Short mmCIF file of C-alpha atoms in Angstrom, two decimals:
data_model
loop_
_atom_site.label_atom_id
_atom_site.label_comp_id
_atom_site.label_asym_id
_atom_site.label_seq_id
_atom_site.Cartn_x
_atom_site.Cartn_y
_atom_site.Cartn_z
CA MET A 1 81.98 -47.94 -45.45
CA ARG A 2 79.12 -45.60 -44.53
CA MET A 3 77.22 -48.45 -42.84
CA ASP A 4 80.29 -49.56 -40.90
CA TYR A 5 80.71 -46.04 -39.66
CA LEU A 6 77.13 -45.76 -38.48
CA LYS A 7 77.38 -49.06 -36.65
CA GLN A 8 80.40 -47.85 -34.78
CA LYS A 9 78.87 -44.42 -34.04
CA PHE A 10 75.52 -45.77 -32.99
CA PRO A 11 75.94 -49.35 -31.77
CA PHE A 12 72.67 -51.41 -32.05
CA ASN A 13 72.17 -53.75 -29.11
CA HIS A 14 69.73 -56.56 -30.07
CA LYS A 15 69.45 -57.85 -26.52
CA ASN A 16 68.36 -54.48 -25.15
CA PHE A 17 65.76 -54.13 -27.90
CA PHE A 18 64.37 -57.60 -27.18
CA LEU A 19 64.15 -56.93 -23.42
CA LYS A 20 62.39 -53.58 -23.94
CA SER A 21 59.89 -55.23 -26.29
CA LEU A 22 59.03 -57.91 -23.71
CA LEU A 23 58.54 -55.32 -20.98
CA THR A 24 56.33 -53.23 -23.25
CA ILE A 25 54.12 -56.23 -24.08
CA PHE A 26 53.93 -57.25 -20.40
CA PHE A 27 52.81 -53.83 -19.19
CA LEU A 28 50.31 -53.45 -22.02
CA GLY A 29 48.83 -56.85 -21.12
CA LEU A 30 48.69 -55.96 -17.44
CA ALA A 31 46.95 -52.67 -18.20
CA PHE A 32 44.44 -54.47 -20.43
CA CYS A 33 43.69 -57.05 -17.72
CA ILE A 34 43.14 -54.36 -15.08
CA LEU A 35 40.95 -52.25 -17.36
CA PHE A 36 38.94 -55.30 -18.44
CA TYR A 37 38.50 -56.49 -14.86
CA HIS A 38 37.09 -53.16 -13.69
CA SER A 39 34.66 -53.05 -16.60
CA LEU A 40 33.04 -56.34 -15.67
CA SER A 41 29.55 -56.96 -14.31
CA PRO A 42 28.69 -55.71 -10.82
CA LEU A 43 28.54 -59.34 -9.76
CA ILE A 44 32.34 -59.37 -9.54
CA SER A 45 33.76 -57.85 -6.41
CA PRO A 46 37.05 -55.96 -6.14
CA VAL A 47 37.56 -57.96 -2.94
CA LEU A 48 38.86 -60.64 -5.31
CA GLU A 49 42.19 -58.83 -5.33
CA SER A 50 42.76 -60.60 -2.04
CA PRO A 51 41.53 -64.22 -1.89
CA PHE A 52 41.96 -64.49 1.86
CA PRO A 53 38.95 -63.82 4.09
CA GLU A 54 40.98 -61.97 6.69
CA LYS A 55 41.87 -59.29 4.15
CA VAL A 56 38.24 -58.25 3.73
CA THR A 57 37.65 -54.98 5.57
CA LEU A 58 34.12 -55.78 6.66
CA PRO A 59 33.41 -54.72 10.24
CA GLU A 60 34.05 -57.16 13.03
CA PRO A 61 30.94 -58.37 14.88
CA GLN A 62 30.46 -57.22 18.43
CA ASN A 63 30.33 -60.77 19.70
CA PRO A 64 32.67 -63.48 18.41
CA PRO A 65 31.02 -66.58 16.91
CA GLN A 66 30.26 -69.39 19.31
CA THR A 67 30.62 -73.05 18.57
CA SER A 68 27.17 -74.16 17.44
CA THR A 69 25.20 -75.29 14.43
CA VAL A 70 23.85 -71.77 13.89
CA LEU A 71 25.63 -69.83 11.18
CA GLU A 72 26.87 -66.44 12.33
CA HIS A 73 25.73 -64.32 9.43
CA VAL A 74 28.89 -62.35 8.83
CA PRO A 75 30.57 -63.49 5.62
CA GLU A 76 34.12 -62.62 6.69
CA LEU A 77 33.90 -65.07 9.58
CA LEU A 78 33.40 -68.08 7.36
CA PRO A 79 36.10 -70.75 7.74
CA VAL A 80 38.77 -70.92 5.09
CA PRO A 81 37.40 -73.52 2.61
CA GLN A 82 39.19 -76.77 2.06
CA HIS A 83 38.36 -77.01 -1.65
CA PRO A 84 40.38 -74.29 -3.40
CA THR A 85 38.77 -74.84 -6.80
CA ILE A 86 35.80 -72.70 -5.80
CA LEU A 87 35.69 -71.95 -2.14
CA GLU A 88 39.11 -70.39 -1.57
CA HIS A 89 37.71 -67.31 -3.27
CA ALA A 90 35.00 -66.84 -0.69
CA PRO A 91 35.09 -63.03 -0.77
CA GLU A 92 34.18 -62.88 -4.43
CA LEU A 93 30.71 -64.00 -3.52
CA LEU A 94 29.94 -60.67 -1.92
CA PRO A 95 28.23 -58.13 -4.17
CA VAL A 96 30.24 -55.19 -5.47
CA PRO A 97 29.32 -51.66 -4.36
CA GLU A 98 27.87 -50.83 -7.77
CA PRO A 99 24.95 -50.25 -7.67
CA PRO A 100 25.43 -48.73 -4.21
CA THR A 101 22.53 -50.43 -2.47
CA ILE A 102 24.84 -52.79 -0.61
CA LEU A 103 28.32 -51.61 0.39
CA GLU A 104 30.74 -54.43 0.98
CA HIS A 105 34.21 -53.07 1.63
CA ALA A 106 33.88 -49.68 3.24
CA PRO A 107 33.91 -49.16 7.02
CA GLU A 108 30.27 -49.64 7.94
CA THR A 109 27.79 -51.28 10.22
CA GLU A 110 26.27 -54.68 9.53
CA ASP A 111 22.98 -52.99 8.71
CA GLN A 112 24.62 -51.49 5.64
CA LEU A 113 25.41 -54.94 4.33
CA SER A 114 21.70 -55.27 3.74
CA PRO A 115 19.58 -52.22 4.33
CA THR A 116 16.66 -54.28 5.54
CA ASP A 117 16.28 -54.73 9.28
CA SER A 118 14.14 -57.77 9.99
CA LYS A 119 13.09 -56.28 13.36
CA LYS A 120 11.77 -53.11 11.79
CA CYS A 121 10.82 -54.12 8.27
CA ASP A 122 7.44 -55.58 7.43
CA TYR A 123 8.52 -57.85 4.59
CA PHE A 124 4.97 -58.87 3.84
CA SER A 125 3.35 -55.50 3.24
CA GLY A 126 4.30 -54.13 -0.15
CA ASP A 127 3.75 -54.26 -3.86
CA TRP A 128 4.92 -56.12 -6.91
CA VAL A 129 7.04 -53.69 -8.91
CA PRO A 130 8.50 -53.99 -12.43
CA ASN A 131 11.80 -55.85 -12.65
CA PRO A 132 13.27 -55.22 -16.12
CA SER A 133 16.23 -57.54 -15.47
CA GLY A 134 13.87 -60.50 -15.29
CA PRO A 135 14.36 -63.80 -13.44
CA ALA A 136 17.68 -65.08 -12.12
CA TYR A 137 17.36 -68.26 -14.20
CA THR A 138 15.31 -69.64 -17.08
CA ASN A 139 13.55 -72.90 -17.75
CA GLU A 140 16.40 -73.65 -20.17
CA SER A 141 19.23 -72.94 -17.72
CA CYS A 142 17.69 -75.14 -14.98
CA ASP A 143 16.85 -78.79 -15.58
CA LEU A 144 15.39 -79.30 -12.09
CA ILE A 145 11.92 -77.96 -12.92
CA VAL A 146 9.19 -80.61 -12.95
CA SER A 147 7.08 -80.63 -16.09
CA HIS A 148 3.89 -79.37 -14.38
CA GLN A 149 5.60 -76.09 -13.41
CA ASN A 150 7.65 -75.63 -16.58
CA CYS A 151 5.11 -73.20 -18.02
CA LEU A 152 7.18 -71.75 -20.87
CA LYS A 153 8.23 -75.17 -22.12
CA ASN A 154 4.59 -76.23 -21.97
CA GLY A 155 3.66 -73.39 -24.31
CA ARG A 156 2.54 -70.49 -22.12
CA PRO A 157 2.56 -67.60 -24.63
CA ASP A 158 2.89 -64.58 -22.30
CA THR A 159 6.08 -63.71 -20.39
CA GLU A 160 5.16 -60.49 -18.58
CA PHE A 161 4.66 -62.45 -15.34
CA LEU A 162 8.44 -62.99 -15.23
CA TYR A 163 9.30 -59.30 -14.90
CA TRP A 164 8.13 -58.40 -11.42
CA ARG A 165 9.71 -58.50 -7.99
CA TRP A 166 8.33 -58.07 -4.49
CA ALA A 167 9.13 -54.74 -2.82
CA PRO A 168 8.21 -54.10 0.84
CA ARG A 169 6.90 -50.57 1.36
CA ASP A 170 9.07 -49.48 4.28
CA CYS A 171 12.44 -51.04 3.47
CA ASP A 172 14.72 -52.07 0.64
CA LEU A 173 14.76 -55.80 -0.12
CA PRO A 174 17.91 -56.94 -1.97
CA GLN A 175 17.52 -59.68 -4.53
CA PHE A 176 18.76 -63.13 -3.62
CA ASP A 177 22.53 -63.42 -4.03
CA PRO A 178 23.34 -67.08 -4.80
CA GLU A 179 27.09 -66.63 -4.40
CA ARG A 180 26.83 -65.02 -1.01
CA PHE A 181 24.24 -67.53 0.11
CA LEU A 182 26.47 -70.51 -0.68
CA ASN A 183 29.36 -68.93 1.18
CA MET A 184 27.16 -68.30 4.21
CA MET A 185 25.89 -71.88 4.10
CA TRP A 186 29.32 -73.51 4.22
CA ASN A 187 28.98 -76.81 6.08
CA ARG A 188 25.25 -76.30 6.67
CA ALA A 189 22.15 -78.43 6.03
CA TRP A 190 18.70 -77.20 4.99
CA ALA A 191 15.35 -78.96 4.87
CA LEU A 192 11.96 -77.96 3.52
CA VAL A 193 9.19 -79.97 5.14
CA GLY A 194 5.68 -79.96 3.74
CA ASP A 195 3.64 -80.65 0.63
CA SER A 196 3.98 -80.06 -3.13
CA ILE A 197 4.38 -76.31 -2.62
CA SER A 198 7.53 -77.13 -0.66
CA LEU A 199 8.75 -79.09 -3.68
CA ASN A 200 7.87 -76.07 -5.82
CA HIS A 201 9.92 -73.89 -3.45
CA VAL A 202 12.90 -76.28 -3.36
CA GLN A 203 13.09 -76.21 -7.14
CA SER A 204 13.03 -72.42 -7.15
CA LEU A 205 15.88 -72.21 -4.65
CA LEU A 206 17.97 -74.89 -6.36
CA CYS A 207 17.49 -73.28 -9.78
CA ILE A 208 18.83 -69.97 -8.45
CA LEU A 209 21.79 -71.66 -6.77
CA ALA A 210 22.51 -73.94 -9.73
CA LYS A 211 22.70 -71.08 -12.19
CA ILE A 212 26.01 -71.04 -14.06
CA LEU A 213 27.86 -68.10 -12.57
CA LEU A 214 30.80 -66.64 -14.46
CA SER A 215 33.27 -64.43 -12.66
CA TRP A 216 36.70 -63.14 -13.41
CA PHE A 217 39.64 -63.42 -11.10
CA GLN A 218 43.18 -62.86 -12.30
CA CYS A 219 41.84 -63.21 -15.85
CA GLN A 220 40.46 -66.71 -15.20
CA MET A 221 36.91 -68.01 -15.60
CA LEU A 222 35.26 -69.75 -12.64
CA GLU A 223 32.06 -71.79 -12.51
CA VAL A 224 29.84 -72.59 -9.55
CA GLU A 225 29.03 -76.28 -9.37
CA GLN A 226 25.64 -77.86 -9.86
CA PRO A 227 23.76 -79.58 -7.01
CA VAL A 228 24.10 -83.35 -6.84
CA LEU A 229 21.05 -85.47 -6.05
CA PHE A 230 22.35 -88.00 -3.53
CA TYR A 231 19.11 -89.33 -2.04
CA TYR A 232 15.71 -90.06 -3.55
CA ASN A 233 12.97 -92.19 -2.07
CA LYS A 234 10.24 -92.52 -4.68
CA GLU A 235 7.86 -94.13 -2.22
CA ASN A 236 7.87 -91.30 0.33
CA ARG A 237 8.81 -88.59 -2.17
CA CYS A 238 11.81 -87.35 -0.18
CA LYS A 239 14.91 -85.98 -1.92
CA SER A 240 18.28 -84.53 -0.94
CA TRP A 241 20.84 -82.54 -2.93
CA ARG A 242 24.38 -81.53 -2.08
CA PHE A 243 26.81 -78.85 -3.21
CA PRO A 244 30.00 -80.85 -2.50
CA SER A 245 32.53 -78.01 -2.53
CA TYR A 246 30.52 -76.12 0.06
CA ASN A 247 29.48 -79.19 2.04
CA PHE A 248 26.00 -77.69 1.82
CA SER A 249 22.91 -79.89 1.51
CA MET A 250 19.24 -79.25 0.89
CA SER A 251 16.51 -81.81 1.53
CA LEU A 252 12.82 -82.07 0.72
CA ILE A 253 10.84 -84.04 3.28
CA TRP A 254 7.36 -84.89 2.06
CA SER A 255 5.00 -84.45 5.00
CA PRO A 256 1.84 -82.64 3.85
CA PHE A 257 0.14 -82.76 7.27
CA LEU A 258 3.28 -82.67 9.47
CA VAL A 259 1.47 -85.23 11.64
CA GLU A 260 1.13 -88.95 11.02
CA ALA A 261 -1.23 -89.68 8.12
CA ALA A 262 -2.37 -92.56 5.97
CA ILE A 263 -3.03 -91.19 2.48
CA PHE A 264 -4.89 -93.18 -0.14
CA GLU A 265 -4.45 -91.52 -3.51
CA ASP A 266 -2.63 -92.13 -6.78
CA GLU A 267 0.12 -90.05 -8.37
CA ASN A 268 -2.54 -87.80 -9.97
CA GLY A 269 -4.04 -86.93 -6.60
CA VAL A 270 -7.18 -89.02 -7.03
CA SER A 271 -8.29 -90.38 -3.64
CA SER A 272 -9.63 -93.89 -3.15
CA SER A 273 -10.48 -93.39 0.53
CA ASN A 274 -10.52 -90.76 3.28
CA VAL A 275 -7.22 -89.66 4.75
CA GLU A 276 -6.62 -91.11 8.22
CA LEU A 277 -5.04 -88.40 10.34
CA HIS A 278 -3.52 -88.90 13.79
CA LEU A 279 -3.71 -85.51 15.47
CA ASP A 280 -1.57 -86.56 18.45
CA LYS A 281 1.36 -88.10 16.55
CA LEU A 282 4.01 -86.19 14.62
CA ASP A 283 5.30 -87.53 11.32
CA SER A 284 8.54 -89.38 12.08
CA LYS A 285 9.88 -88.65 8.58
CA TRP A 286 10.86 -85.21 9.81
CA THR A 287 11.10 -85.64 13.58
CA ASP A 288 13.76 -88.35 13.21
CA GLN A 289 15.99 -85.90 11.27
CA TYR A 290 14.98 -82.67 12.97
CA LEU A 291 18.24 -81.98 14.79
CA ASP A 292 20.33 -82.85 11.71
CA PHE A 293 19.33 -79.61 9.96
CA ASP A 294 20.61 -76.11 10.63
CA TYR A 295 17.72 -74.45 8.77
CA ILE A 296 14.21 -75.82 8.34
CA ILE A 297 11.22 -74.34 6.51
CA PHE A 298 7.92 -75.90 7.57
CA SER A 299 4.67 -75.42 5.67
CA THR A 300 1.31 -77.13 5.39
CA GLY A 301 -2.35 -76.12 5.20
CA LYS A 302 -4.12 -77.03 1.98
CA TRP A 303 -4.17 -80.76 2.63
CA PHE A 304 -6.33 -80.22 5.70
CA LEU A 305 -9.20 -79.30 3.38
CA LYS A 306 -9.34 -82.91 2.17
CA SER A 307 -11.93 -85.29 3.55
CA ALA A 308 -10.35 -87.07 6.50
CA ILE A 309 -10.97 -89.26 9.53
CA TYR A 310 -9.39 -87.85 12.68
CA TYR A 311 -7.76 -90.00 15.37
CA GLU A 312 -6.46 -89.40 18.88
CA ASN A 313 -5.02 -92.19 21.03
CA ASP A 314 -5.66 -94.50 18.05
CA THR A 315 -9.38 -93.87 18.47
CA ILE A 316 -11.63 -92.13 15.94
CA LEU A 317 -12.35 -88.62 17.13
CA GLY A 318 -14.49 -87.46 14.22
CA CYS A 319 -14.02 -86.38 10.63
CA HIS A 320 -14.14 -83.67 8.02
CA PHE A 321 -16.52 -84.09 5.08
CA CYS A 322 -17.37 -87.78 5.48
CA PRO A 323 -21.11 -87.93 4.64
CA LYS A 324 -21.01 -91.69 4.11
CA ARG A 325 -19.65 -92.31 7.59
CA ASN A 326 -21.67 -92.05 10.78
CA LEU A 327 -19.09 -89.78 12.42
CA THR A 328 -19.08 -86.40 14.08
CA GLU A 329 -18.20 -83.57 11.70
CA LEU A 330 -15.40 -81.65 13.42
CA GLY A 331 -14.29 -79.37 10.61
CA PHE A 332 -10.81 -78.95 9.18
CA ASN A 333 -9.98 -75.87 11.25
CA LEU A 334 -10.17 -77.78 14.54
CA ALA A 335 -7.91 -80.50 13.15
CA TYR A 336 -5.50 -77.94 11.74
CA ARG A 337 -5.21 -76.12 15.04
CA LYS A 338 -4.60 -79.35 16.94
CA ALA A 339 -1.93 -80.50 14.46
CA LEU A 340 -0.20 -77.13 14.31
CA LYS A 341 -0.20 -76.79 18.08
CA LEU A 342 1.44 -80.22 18.35
CA VAL A 343 4.14 -79.22 15.85
CA MET A 344 4.78 -75.89 17.55
CA ASN A 345 5.03 -77.49 21.00
CA PHE A 346 7.64 -79.88 19.66
CA ILE A 347 9.68 -77.03 18.15
CA VAL A 348 9.41 -74.78 21.20
CA SER A 349 10.57 -77.51 23.59
CA SER A 350 13.32 -78.79 21.30
CA ASN A 351 17.01 -78.11 21.68
CA HIS A 352 17.39 -76.95 18.10
CA LYS A 353 20.18 -74.38 17.72
CA GLY A 354 19.56 -73.39 14.12
CA VAL A 355 16.80 -71.37 12.50
CA ILE A 356 13.24 -72.61 12.05
CA PHE A 357 10.88 -70.92 9.58
CA PHE A 358 7.19 -71.53 9.31
CA ARG A 359 5.89 -70.42 5.92
CA THR A 360 2.20 -69.69 5.71
CA PHE A 361 0.17 -71.48 3.07
CA THR A 362 -0.06 -70.17 -0.49
CA PRO A 363 -3.57 -69.16 -1.67
CA ASP A 364 -4.96 -70.54 -4.90
CA HIS A 365 -6.45 -68.37 -7.66
CA PHE A 366 -9.16 -70.53 -9.24
CA GLU A 367 -11.75 -68.19 -10.70
CA ASN A 368 -15.25 -68.83 -12.00
CA MET A 369 -15.25 -72.32 -10.49
CA GLU A 370 -12.96 -74.53 -8.39
CA TRP A 371 -10.24 -76.94 -9.48
CA PHE A 372 -12.63 -79.89 -9.74
CA ASN A 373 -15.34 -78.20 -11.83
CA GLY A 374 -13.64 -76.04 -14.41
CA GLY A 375 -11.93 -73.24 -12.45
CA THR A 376 -9.34 -71.25 -14.41
CA CYS A 377 -6.60 -68.65 -13.89
CA ASN A 378 -6.01 -66.63 -17.04
CA ARG A 379 -4.56 -63.39 -15.69
CA THR A 380 -1.25 -62.13 -17.06
CA ALA A 381 -0.22 -59.43 -14.54
CA PRO A 382 -0.16 -58.87 -10.77
CA ILE A 383 -3.04 -57.17 -9.00
CA LYS A 384 -3.08 -54.48 -6.33
CA GLU A 385 -4.01 -54.99 -2.70
CA GLY A 386 -7.77 -54.99 -2.31
CA GLU A 387 -8.56 -56.13 -5.85
CA MET A 388 -9.11 -59.74 -4.80
CA GLU A 389 -10.39 -61.10 -1.50
CA MET A 390 -8.80 -64.12 0.08
CA LYS A 391 -11.21 -67.04 -0.02
CA TYR A 392 -13.03 -67.81 3.21
CA LEU A 393 -11.46 -71.24 3.74
CA SER A 394 -8.00 -69.86 3.00
CA LYS A 395 -8.53 -67.08 5.50
CA MET A 396 -9.47 -69.65 8.14
CA LEU A 397 -6.22 -71.53 7.52
CA ARG A 398 -4.13 -68.37 7.75
CA ASP A 399 -5.84 -67.23 10.95
CA VAL A 400 -4.93 -70.53 12.62
CA GLU A 401 -1.33 -70.23 11.40
CA LEU A 402 -0.87 -66.65 12.57
CA ASP A 403 -2.36 -67.47 15.95
CA GLU A 404 -0.51 -70.71 16.73
CA VAL A 405 2.86 -69.79 15.20
CA GLY A 406 2.73 -66.32 16.71
CA LYS A 407 2.27 -67.71 20.22
CA ALA A 408 4.91 -70.38 19.66
CA ALA A 409 7.52 -67.89 18.39
CA SER A 410 7.19 -65.91 21.59
CA GLU A 411 7.65 -69.00 23.74
CA ALA A 412 10.48 -70.32 21.56
CA SER A 413 12.58 -67.21 22.07
CA LYS A 414 12.40 -67.73 25.84
CA ASN A 415 13.83 -71.24 25.33
CA GLY A 416 16.59 -70.15 22.97
CA VAL A 417 14.85 -71.59 19.89
CA ASN A 418 14.88 -69.36 16.82
CA LEU A 419 11.41 -69.64 15.24
CA LYS A 420 10.38 -67.18 12.53
CA LEU A 421 7.08 -66.69 10.68
CA VAL A 422 7.26 -66.17 6.91
CA ASP A 423 3.81 -64.90 5.96
CA ILE A 424 3.85 -65.16 2.18
CA ALA A 425 0.05 -65.49 1.90
CA PRO A 426 -0.72 -61.76 1.37
CA LEU A 427 2.00 -61.18 -1.23
CA SER A 428 1.14 -64.41 -3.04
CA LEU A 429 -2.52 -63.39 -3.16
CA LEU A 430 -1.52 -60.53 -5.47
CA ARG A 431 -0.07 -62.88 -8.12
CA PRO A 432 -2.97 -64.66 -9.85
CA ASP A 433 -0.86 -64.48 -13.00
CA GLY A 434 1.91 -66.73 -11.65
CA HIS A 435 0.27 -70.16 -11.93
CA PRO A 436 0.60 -72.75 -14.70
CA GLY A 437 -3.14 -72.69 -15.41
CA PRO A 438 -3.73 -74.93 -18.44
CA TYR A 439 0.04 -75.03 -19.08
CA ARG A 440 0.61 -77.67 -16.48
CA GLN A 441 0.36 -79.89 -19.55
CA PHE A 442 2.52 -79.77 -22.65
CA HIS A 443 0.88 -77.51 -25.26
CA PRO A 444 -2.67 -78.19 -24.03
CA PHE A 445 -4.35 -76.40 -26.96
CA GLU A 446 -2.19 -77.78 -29.72
CA GLU A 447 -4.95 -79.94 -31.15
CA ASP A 448 -7.99 -77.94 -30.05
CA GLN A 449 -7.78 -74.18 -29.36
CA ASN A 450 -11.18 -74.31 -27.67
CA ALA A 451 -10.48 -77.31 -25.46
CA SER A 452 -12.82 -77.10 -22.49
CA LYS A 453 -11.66 -80.13 -20.55
CA VAL A 454 -8.10 -78.96 -19.89
CA GLN A 455 -7.28 -79.20 -16.19
CA ASN A 456 -6.00 -75.89 -14.77
CA ASP A 457 -3.43 -75.61 -11.98
CA CYS A 458 -4.04 -72.35 -10.12
CA LEU A 459 -2.29 -73.43 -6.91
CA HIS A 460 1.33 -74.22 -7.78
CA TRP A 461 3.68 -71.69 -9.35
CA CYS A 462 5.41 -71.40 -12.70
CA LEU A 463 9.19 -71.61 -12.59
CA PRO A 464 10.68 -69.15 -12.90
CA GLY A 465 7.94 -67.04 -11.35
CA PRO A 466 6.65 -65.21 -8.26
CA ILE A 467 7.79 -67.95 -5.91
CA ASP A 468 11.40 -66.86 -6.52
CA SER A 469 10.76 -63.71 -4.46
CA TRP A 470 10.19 -65.85 -1.38
CA ASN A 471 13.93 -66.54 -1.42
CA ASP A 472 14.72 -62.80 -1.35
CA ILE A 473 12.77 -62.48 1.89
CA ILE A 474 14.18 -65.58 3.56
CA MET A 475 17.77 -64.68 2.73
CA ASP A 476 17.35 -61.16 4.08
CA MET A 477 15.81 -62.53 7.28
CA ILE A 478 18.91 -64.69 7.68
CA VAL A 479 21.38 -61.89 6.96
CA ASN A 480 19.67 -59.60 9.46
CA GLU A 481 19.10 -62.22 12.13
#
């Protein structure tokens, strides 16, 4: 009777209780999701709350984008992607305002998007400073590294060389942002034209872009796709990769002289005859595709030190280091200037509407001897400016580059061609610790700790390694174009 009375006095509604319980669970879950989202890594931008580019409150550019192959470097103006799996969330690829070096969603000028102004900043005068966060990728996270540059896998025991970044003295250089880069490069094509250092550079850039990136949007995990190799010509050593969802491609065009050349050497670089170099003919491997690329990075240099026979009008002009031939010794610097002038004239007079970079050569760090007679590179940390002089031959190469590219850049701007010099020689000179050295081979001292016949590589760069900082500079030059 007592229970019946209580039920009548205080009726118990099961439906109301069930509804209140569901609402309580829902709001608790929502609160958890919001709290968890805001506690995530700075890589995740609050702009993700709105997946549509027009909702981003970045400032409008003063001039609207024109129809051309040149990317207008304002992320909010990117077209709405057609592949919603990844690209519909274009704004998430912008860095969050913590740490506050780059503000993304407050009213601001474009300069605040990246504090570096390419017109005012000297990117190439600075120092290597400690970078406790380390490289953006590892040799385990990237399977694109060729064995000769995979230093850690090959047994290199020290890792301090991984924890430095390049810092210009008079400006702040943001680290390369792979997410933002891919968004900016929607429907664009890149090419790196040059020698094995260009291959080294391509791998560095691809490894950063191919890094598995986890972000959080509406409590869901997203993953950036891996590049797809869609072209490989083993004979001419050219390769192309594509990021399908971004319709972005990157190509390596093997052209170590940039001009037409007959090269007689095996896969180990052993020559059977002098190079035959035509100083009045450009290499068609890159000229035939030149206008297909929105961004091109040219580089050359070191190969001109090889013994070679020089031709003009299909007639022998002379040679460099050909003691067994009764030919006039012209010297590599004359040939290099002629070849570079030919390349620059082609670029200046072209109708290219994208961005052309010329990257200066990278100095080697063979000490004690040279590569062919026992030279080594055993340093484990960067050096300061003035501690090591650039070798005489290297300085000759760089002088030619600065002279010819400098003059061409001035002329190119008058013709509406965007040509930029990327002078990485001085900053690379300060990193004698960044080369494979004996670890171009797999565990070279495994059988003999005192092996004296191990070939050292003090020209190419370990991956990851100092070469990754080149990408920081190039991206900032693009952003601030």
